[in-house]
Coordinates of C-alpha atoms and ligand atoms in Angstrom, one line a residue:
X985 CA 0.0 0.0 0.0
X986 CA 1.7 3.3 -1.1
X987 CA 1.9 6.1 1.5
X988 CA -0.4 8.8 0.3
X989 CA 0.0 12.2 1.9
X990 CA -1.3 14.5 -0.7
X991 CA -3.7 14.8 -3.7
X992 CA -0.5 15.0 -5.8
X993 CA 0.4 11.4 -4.7
X994 CA -3.0 10.2 -5.8
X995 CA -2.6 12.1 -9.1
X996 CA 0.7 10.3 -9.8
X997 CA -0.8 6.9 -9.1
X998 CA -3.9 7.7 -11.2
X999 CA -1.7 8.6 -14.1
X1000 CA 0.0 5.2 -13.9
X1001 CA -3.2 3.1 -13.5
X1002 CA -5.9 4.7 -15.7
X1003 CA -6.1 4.3 -19.5
X1004 CA -4.6 7.3 -21.3
X1005 CA -7.9 8.2 -22.9
X1006 CA -9.6 8.7 -19.6
X1007 CA -6.6 10.3 -17.9
X1008 CA -6.5 12.8 -20.7
X1009 CA -10.2 13.4 -20.4
X1010 CA -9.7 14.4 -16.8
X1011 CA -6.5 16.3 -17.1
X1012 CA -7.5 18.6 -19.9
X1013 CA -9.0 22.1 -20.2
X1014 CA -10.4 23.6 -23.4
X1015 CA -8.2 25.1 -26.2
X1016 CA -5.0 26.5 -24.6
X1017 CA -6.0 25.3 -21.1
X1018 CA -5.3 28.8 -19.7
X1019 CA -8.4 28.8 -17.4
X1020 CA -7.7 25.2 -16.3
X1021 CA -4.2 26.3 -15.2
X1022 CA -5.4 29.6 -13.6
X1023 CA -8.0 27.8 -11.5
X1024 CA -5.1 26.1 -9.7
X1025 CA -2.4 28.7 -9.7
X1026 CA -4.6 31.6 -8.6
X1027 CA -5.2 29.9 -5.3
X1028 CA -1.5 30.3 -4.5
X1029 CA -1.7 34.1 -4.8
X1030 CA -3.8 34.1 -1.7
X1031 CA -2.0 33.6 1.6
X1032 CA -3.2 32.7 5.1
X1033 CA -2.7 34.8 8.2
X1034 CA -0.9 32.9 10.9
X1035 CA -2.2 33.4 14.5
X1036 CA -0.5 32.1 17.7
X1037 CA -1.4 31.5 21.3
X1038 CA -5.0 30.7 20.7
X1039 CA -6.8 27.6 22.1
X1040 CA -7.0 25.2 19.3
X1041 CA -8.9 22.4 21.0
X1042 CA -12.4 21.2 20.1
X1043 CA -12.3 22.1 16.5
X1044 CA -15.0 21.3 13.9
X1045 CA -15.1 21.6 10.1
X1046 CA -18.8 20.7 10.1
X1047 CA -21.3 23.1 8.5
X1048 CA -24.2 23.0 6.0
X1049 CA -24.3 23.2 2.2
X1050 CA -27.7 24.1 0.7
X1051 CA -29.4 22.9 3.9
X1052 CA -27.5 19.6 4.1
X1053 CA -25.3 18.9 7.1
X1054 CA -21.7 18.2 6.0
X1055 CA -18.6 17.1 7.8
X1056 CA -16.6 19.7 5.9
X1057 CA -17.7 22.2 3.2
X1058 CA -16.7 20.0 0.3
X1059 CA -19.0 18.1 -2.0
X1060 CA -18.0 15.7 -4.9
X1061 CA -18.6 17.6 -8.1
X1062 CA -20.5 15.9 -11.0
X1063 CA -18.0 14.2 -13.3
X1064 CA -19.1 12.5 -16.5
X1065 CA -17.7 9.0 -17.3
X1066 CA -16.6 8.5 -13.7
X1067 CA -17.3 4.8 -14.1
X1068 CA -14.7 4.6 -16.8
X1069 CA -11.9 5.8 -14.4
X1070 CA -12.5 2.8 -12.3
X1071 CA -15.1 0.0 -12.6
X1072 CA -18.4 1.0 -10.9
X1073 CA -16.8 4.4 -10.2
X1074 CA -19.9 6.4 -9.4
X1075 CA -21.1 3.8 -6.9
X1076 CA -17.6 3.7 -5.2
X1077 CA -17.3 7.5 -5.1
X1078 CA -20.9 7.9 -3.7
X1079 CA -20.1 5.4 -1.0
X1080 CA -16.9 7.1 0.0
X1081 CA -18.7 10.4 0.2
X1082 CA -21.6 9.0 2.2
X1083 CA -19.2 7.5 4.7
X1084 CA -17.3 10.7 5.0
X1085 CA -20.5 12.8 5.4
X1086 CA -20.2 14.9 2.3
X1087 CA -22.6 15.1 -0.7
X1088 CA -22.0 13.2 -3.9
X1089 CA -23.3 14.7 -7.1
X1090 CA -24.1 12.2 -9.9
X1091 CA -23.6 13.5 -13.4
X1092 CA -26.2 13.1 -16.2
X1093 CA -23.3 11.6 -18.2
X1094 CA -22.5 8.9 -15.6
X1095 CA -21.8 5.3 -16.4
X1096 CA -23.7 3.9 -13.3
X1097 CA -27.3 4.9 -13.6
X1098 CA -29.3 7.0 -11.0
X1099 CA -31.1 3.8 -9.9
X1100 CA -27.9 1.9 -9.6
X1101 CA -26.2 4.5 -7.3
X1102 CA -29.4 4.7 -5.2
X1103 CA -29.5 1.0 -4.8
X1104 CA -25.9 1.0 -3.4
X1105 CA -26.2 4.0 -1.0
X1106 CA -28.5 5.0 1.8
X1107 CA -28.0 8.8 1.9
X1108 CA -29.7 10.8 -0.8
X1109 CA -27.2 12.0 -3.4
X1110 CA -27.5 15.1 -5.6
X1111 CA -28.3 14.8 -9.3
X1112 CA -26.7 17.0 -11.9
X1113 CA -28.7 17.8 -15.0
X1114 CA -27.6 18.8 -18.4
X1115 CA -30.5 20.3 -20.2
X1116 CA -31.4 18.2 -23.3
X1117 CA -33.7 19.3 -26.1
X1118 CA -36.0 16.2 -25.7
X1119 CA -38.6 17.4 -23.2
X1120 CA -39.8 13.8 -22.7
X1121 CA -36.3 12.7 -21.8
X1122 CA -36.0 15.7 -19.5
X1123 CA -39.2 15.0 -17.6
X1124 CA -38.4 11.3 -17.4
X1125 CA -34.9 11.8 -16.0
X1126 CA -36.1 14.3 -13.4
X1127 CA -38.8 11.8 -12.4
X1128 CA -36.2 9.0 -12.1
X1129 CA -33.9 11.2 -10.0
X1130 CA -36.8 12.0 -7.6
X1131 CA -38.0 8.4 -7.5
X1132 CA -34.4 7.4 -6.6
X1133 CA -34.5 9.8 -3.6
X1134 CA -32.3 12.6 -4.9
X1135 CA -33.2 15.6 -2.8
X1136 CA -31.3 18.3 -4.7
X1137 CA -31.0 19.1 -8.4
X1138 CA -27.7 20.6 -9.6
X1139 CA -28.5 22.4 -12.9
X1140 CA -25.5 23.0 -15.0
X1141 CA -25.7 26.2 -17.0
X1142 CA -22.3 26.5 -18.7
X1143 CA -22.4 23.6 -21.1
X1144 CA -25.0 24.1 -23.8
X1145 CA -22.3 23.4 -26.4
X1146 CA -19.1 21.6 -25.6
X1147 CA -15.8 23.4 -25.3
X1148 CA -13.1 21.7 -27.4
X1149 CA -10.5 19.6 -25.7
X1150 CA -7.9 18.6 -28.2
X1151 CA -6.8 15.4 -26.6
X1152 CA -10.4 13.9 -26.5
X1153 CA -10.7 14.3 -30.2
X1154 CA -7.3 12.9 -30.9
X1155 CA -7.9 9.9 -28.5
X1156 CA -11.3 9.2 -30.0
X1157 CA -12.8 9.4 -26.4
X1158 CA -15.7 6.9 -26.0
X1159 CA -17.4 4.7 -23.4
X1160 CA -16.5 1.9 -23.6
X1161 CA -13.2 2.7 -25.4
X1162 CA -13.1 1.5 -29.1
X1163 CA -10.4 -1.1 -29.5
X1164 CA -7.9 0.6 -31.9
X1165 CA -4.2 -0.4 -31.9
X1166 CA -3.0 2.5 -29.7
X1167 CA -5.9 1.9 -27.2
X1168 CA -5.1 -1.8 -27.0
X1169 CA -1.4 -1.1 -26.5
X1170 CA -2.2 1.3 -23.7
X1171 CA -4.8 -1.1 -22.1
X1172 CA -2.2 -3.9 -22.1
X1173 CA -0.3 -1.9 -19.4
X1174 CA -3.4 -1.1 -17.4
X1175 CA -4.3 -4.6 -16.2
X1176 CA -5.9 -3.5 -12.9
X1177 CA -8.3 -1.3 -14.8
X1178 CA -9.0 -4.0 -17.3
X1179 CA -9.7 -6.6 -14.7
X1180 CA -12.2 -4.3 -13.0
X1181 CA -14.0 -3.6 -16.2
X1182 CA -14.2 -7.2 -17.1
X1183 CA -15.9 -7.7 -13.7
X1184 CA -18.7 -5.2 -14.3
X1185 CA -21.6 -4.7 -16.7
X1186 CA -21.6 -1.0 -16.2
X1187 CA -19.7 0.3 -19.3
X1188 CA -22.1 2.6 -21.1
X1189 CA -23.8 5.9 -20.3
X1190 CA -26.3 4.4 -17.8
X1191 CA -28.7 7.3 -17.6
X1192 CA -29.0 7.7 -21.3
X1193 CA -28.6 4.4 -23.2
X1194 CA -32.1 3.0 -23.5
X1195 CA -33.7 6.2 -22.4
X1196 CA -32.9 8.9 -25.0
X1197 CA -33.8 8.8 -28.7
X1198 CA -32.0 10.0 -31.9
X1199 CA -28.3 9.8 -31.0
X1200 CA -26.1 8.4 -33.7
X1201 CA -23.3 7.0 -31.6
X1202 CA -24.3 5.9 -28.1
X1203 CA -20.7 5.7 -27.0
X1204 CA -19.6 9.2 -27.9
X1205 CA -19.9 12.1 -25.4
X1206 CA -19.3 14.4 -28.3
X1207 CA -22.3 13.1 -30.3
X1208 CA -24.5 13.2 -27.2
X1209 CA -23.7 16.8 -26.6
X1210 CA -23.9 18.0 -30.2
X1211 CA -27.2 16.2 -30.9
X1212 CA -29.0 16.3 -27.6
X1213 CA -28.0 19.3 -25.4
X1214 CA -30.2 22.3 -25.7
X1215 CA -28.4 25.3 -27.2
X1216 CA -31.5 27.4 -26.5
X1217 CA -31.3 27.1 -22.7
X1218 CA -32.1 30.6 -21.3
X1219 CA -33.3 31.9 -17.9
X1220 CA -37.0 31.3 -18.8
X1221 CA -36.2 27.6 -19.4
X1222 CA -34.1 27.5 -16.3
X1223 CA -37.2 28.6 -14.3
X1224 CA -39.4 26.1 -16.1
X1225 CA -37.0 23.2 -15.2
X1226 CA -36.9 24.4 -11.6
X1227 CA -40.7 24.3 -11.6
X1228 CA -40.6 20.7 -13.1
X1229 CA -38.3 19.6 -10.3
X1230 CA -40.2 21.3 -7.6
X1231 CA -37.5 20.9 -5.0
X1232 CA -34.1 22.3 -4.0
X1233 CA -32.0 23.5 -7.0
X1234 CA -28.3 24.5 -7.1
X1235 CA -27.3 26.5 -10.2
X1236 CA -23.9 25.5 -11.4
X1237 CA -21.5 27.3 -13.7
X1238 CA -22.0 31.0 -12.8
X1239 CA -18.9 33.2 -13.4
X1240 CA -20.3 36.7 -13.9
X1241 CA -21.8 39.0 -11.2
X1242 CA -24.7 40.0 -13.4
X1243 CA -25.5 36.3 -14.1
X1244 CA -25.2 35.6 -10.4
X1245 CA -27.9 38.3 -9.7
X1246 CA -30.2 36.6 -12.3
X1247 CA -29.5 33.2 -10.7
X1248 CA -30.2 34.6 -7.2
X1249 CA -33.6 35.8 -8.4
X1250 CA -34.7 32.3 -9.4
X1251 CA -35.0 31.2 -5.8
X1252 CA -32.2 28.6 -6.1
X1253 CA -30.9 27.2 -2.9
X1254 CA -27.3 28.0 -4.0
X1255 CA -25.2 28.9 -6.9
X1256 CA -21.8 27.4 -7.8
X1257 CA -19.2 29.9 -9.1
X1258 CA -17.6 27.7 -11.7
X1259 CA -16.0 27.6 -15.1
X1260 CA -16.5 23.8 -15.4
X1261 CA -12.9 23.2 -14.3
X1262 CA -11.6 25.3 -17.3
X1263 CA -13.2 22.9 -19.7
X1264 CA -15.6 25.4 -21.4
X1265 CA -14.7 29.1 -22.1
X1266 CA -10.9 29.1 -22.2
X1267 CA -9.7 32.6 -21.3
X1268 CA -12.4 33.1 -18.6
X1269 CA -11.0 34.1 -15.2
X1270 CA -10.5 31.5 -12.6
X1271 CA -13.3 30.7 -10.2
X1272 CA -11.4 31.8 -7.1
X1273 CA -10.8 35.2 -8.7
X1274 CA -14.4 35.7 -9.6
X1275 CA -15.7 34.6 -6.2
X1276 CA -15.4 37.9 -4.4
X1277 CA -17.2 40.0 -7.1
X1278 CA -20.0 37.5 -7.2
X1279 CA -20.3 37.4 -3.4
X1280 CA -20.5 41.3 -3.5
X1281 CA -23.1 41.2 -6.2
X1282 CA -25.5 38.7 -4.5
X1283 CA -25.0 39.6 -0.9
X1284 CA -27.3 37.5 1.3
X1285 CA -29.7 36.7 -1.5
X1286 CA -28.4 33.3 -2.2
X1287 CA -25.8 30.8 -0.8
X1288 CA -22.6 30.8 -2.8
X1289 CA -20.5 27.8 -3.5
X1290 CA -17.5 27.4 -5.8
X1291 CA -15.4 24.9 -7.6
X1292 CA -12.3 24.8 -9.9
X1293 CA -8.7 24.2 -9.0
X1294 CA -9.2 22.8 -5.5
X1295 CA -6.3 20.4 -4.8
X1296 CA -5.9 20.8 -1.1
X1297 CA -7.7 21.6 2.2
X1298 CA -5.9 25.0 2.1
X1299 CA -7.7 25.8 -1.1
X1300 CA -11.0 24.9 0.5
X1301 CA -10.1 27.1 3.5
X1302 CA -9.3 30.1 1.3
X1303 CA -12.6 29.8 -0.6
X1304 CA -14.5 29.5 2.6
X1305 CA -12.7 32.3 4.3
X1306 CA -13.5 34.5 1.3
X1307 CA -17.1 33.8 1.8
X1308 CA -18.1 30.6 -0.1
X1309 CA -20.4 28.4 2.0
X1310 CA -19.2 25.3 0.2
X1311 CA -16.8 24.0 -2.4
X1312 CA -16.7 21.0 -4.8
X1313 CA -13.8 18.8 -5.9
X1314 CA -13.8 17.3 -9.4
X1315 CA -10.4 16.1 -10.4
X1316 CA -9.1 15.7 -6.8
X1317 CA -11.6 12.9 -6.2
X1318 CA -11.1 11.4 -9.7
X1319 CA -7.4 11.0 -9.0
X1320 CA -8.2 9.1 -5.9
X1321 CA -10.8 6.9 -7.6
X1322 CA -8.5 6.1 -10.6
X1323 CA -5.6 5.4 -8.3
X1324 CA -7.3 3.2 -5.7
X1325 CA -11.1 2.9 -6.2
X1326 CA -13.3 3.7 -3.2
X1327 CA -10.3 3.7 -0.8
X1328 CA -8.7 6.3 -3.0
X1329 CA -11.7 8.6 -2.9
X1330 CA -11.8 8.2 0.9
X1331 CA -8.1 9.0 1.0
X1332 CA -8.6 12.2 -1.1
X1333 CA -11.3 13.3 1.4
X1334 CA -9.1 12.5 4.4
X1335 CA -6.1 14.4 2.9
X1336 CA -8.3 17.4 2.3
X1337 CA -9.9 17.3 5.7
X1338 CA -6.6 17.0 7.5
X1339 CA -5.2 20.0 5.6
X1340 CA -8.3 22.0 6.2
X1341 CA -8.5 21.3 9.9
X1342 CA -4.8 21.8 10.6
X1343 CA -4.7 25.0 8.5
X1344 CA -7.8 26.3 10.2
X1345 CA -6.2 25.7 13.6
X1346 CA -3.0 27.5 12.6
X1347 CA -5.1 30.4 11.5
X1348 CA -6.4 30.6 15.0
X1349 CA -9.9 29.4 14.4
X1350 CA -11.8 26.4 15.8
X1351 CA -15.0 26.5 13.8
X1352 CA -15.1 26.6 10.0
X1353 CA -17.9 29.1 10.1
X1354 CA -15.6 31.5 12.0
X1355 CA -13.1 31.7 9.1
X1356 CA -13.4 35.0 7.4
X1357 CA -11.7 37.6 5.2
X1358 CA -9.5 38.5 8.2
X1359 CA -7.8 35.2 8.0
X1360 CA -6.6 35.9 4.4
X1361 CA -3.9 38.0 2.8
X1362 CA -5.1 38.8 -0.7
X1363 CA -3.1 40.9 -3.1
X1364 CA -4.7 44.3 -3.6
X1365 CA -5.3 43.8 -7.3
X1366 CA -6.4 40.2 -7.0
X1367 CA -10.0 40.8 -8.3
X1368 CA -9.5 44.3 -9.7
X1369 CA -6.8 43.6 -12.3
X1370 CA -9.3 43.4 -15.2
X1371 CA -11.7 46.1 -16.4
Ligands
FMN1867 C1 -13.5 14.8 -16.2 C2 -14.5 15.8 -15.9 C3 -15.8 15.6 -16.2 C4 -16.8 16.5 -15.8 N1 -18.1 16.3 -16.1 C5 -19.1 17.1 -15.7 C6 -20.4 16.8 -15.8 O1 -20.8 15.7 -16.3 N2 -21.3 17.7 -15.4 C7 -21.0 18.9 -14.8 O2 -21.8 19.7 -14.4 N3 -19.7 19.2 -14.6 C8 -18.7 18.3 -15.0 N4 -17.4 18.6 -14.8 C9 -17.0 19.8 -14.1 C10 -17.0 19.5 -12.6 O3 -18.2 19.3 -12.1 C11 -16.3 20.7 -11.8 O4 -17.0 21.9 -12.2 C12 -14.8 20.8 -12.1 O5 -14.2 19.6 -12.2 C13 -14.2 21.6 -10.9 O6 -12.8 21.8 -11.2 P1 -11.7 20.8 -10.6 O7 -11.7 19.6 -11.4 O8 -10.4 21.6 -10.8 O9 -12.0 20.5 -9.1 C14 -16.4 17.7 -15.2 C15 -15.1 17.9 -14.8 C16 -14.1 16.9 -15.2 C17 -12.7 17.2 -14.8

């Protein structure tokens, strides 16, 4: 058993164990990948204020996110094709999250279906929706999520059309992978992954295959997106979908203060400041840089969460101290999953929790809710560098 002390360790192991096609799918941003890189590097511009001689006993990182009690302000972000990173990946990640006391969000584009994940977990998970053109499909998938016990809908707003990731096109990304010579040569070295996949039936888009009509290639994410996703999604349709769901909704993918104000008006339980992990509009500012302007724009009108670039508990602490009520990890949990299955996701959560808790203590705080702007050192021009 390797000694894992950081998310980087999991990342290295993941790179060795996952097929290249799925590693590249995770480890890419769109076009030049500038926003993907900035999401991570901008966190390091913010520093923490060290405090000494304060009682550090009796600490807690517990709080709530959109009304859900959480052991720390971190949820698992929706990640498509998670079940290709490791056999039964969504079920394993959902179980790890459940045991840790943080929410798991199931992507529309998952391999394990909504029903499958529900069958293997006890705590309600959150369901992420991509808005498709087919209204029957939309109603049906919302009904399925409700029937499976999902108590929160995470509605993604920043992917009506797909940002281009060069490697996915070059690798011919598909689920399951098509057996070309380069793929077979790569898979020959990924025996753990192969054994896992041989032992499961879950190898297709479980929420879609058999449920949606009119898609030419059922294994291609690119075909699904181009043919099914609704490019006409606007605020009116957002509100209509929220009515259809008739429950708690979190709006994901807001990066602009004016959009955030619109989102707050919908009555959503929370918004997620996000640029899809740098996978959509390359050149957009990082999520952590846009967090403060968005918090200023919405005030107390809506709970604000963020994701993008979180690779440590210190990143979580910085976002929370700035004012985010919760954060989400995408790649950080995928690294764990691809490296070591459920145990790897648990390890990722443990690493982040330890870093969060220790850093909070060294900042002189005992409760996560007490972290605030005072605990941070932010460069004067951090948010105001762009007109
Ligand atoms: C491989 C991958 C697949 C993703 N799939 C989805 C998805 O299906 N739905 C969605 O709303 N966001 C998706 N996202 C975006 C994540 O939910 C999240 O916004 C992003 O990963 C956060 O950045 P981070 O990976 O740096 O933590 C995906 C991200 C990655 C890396």
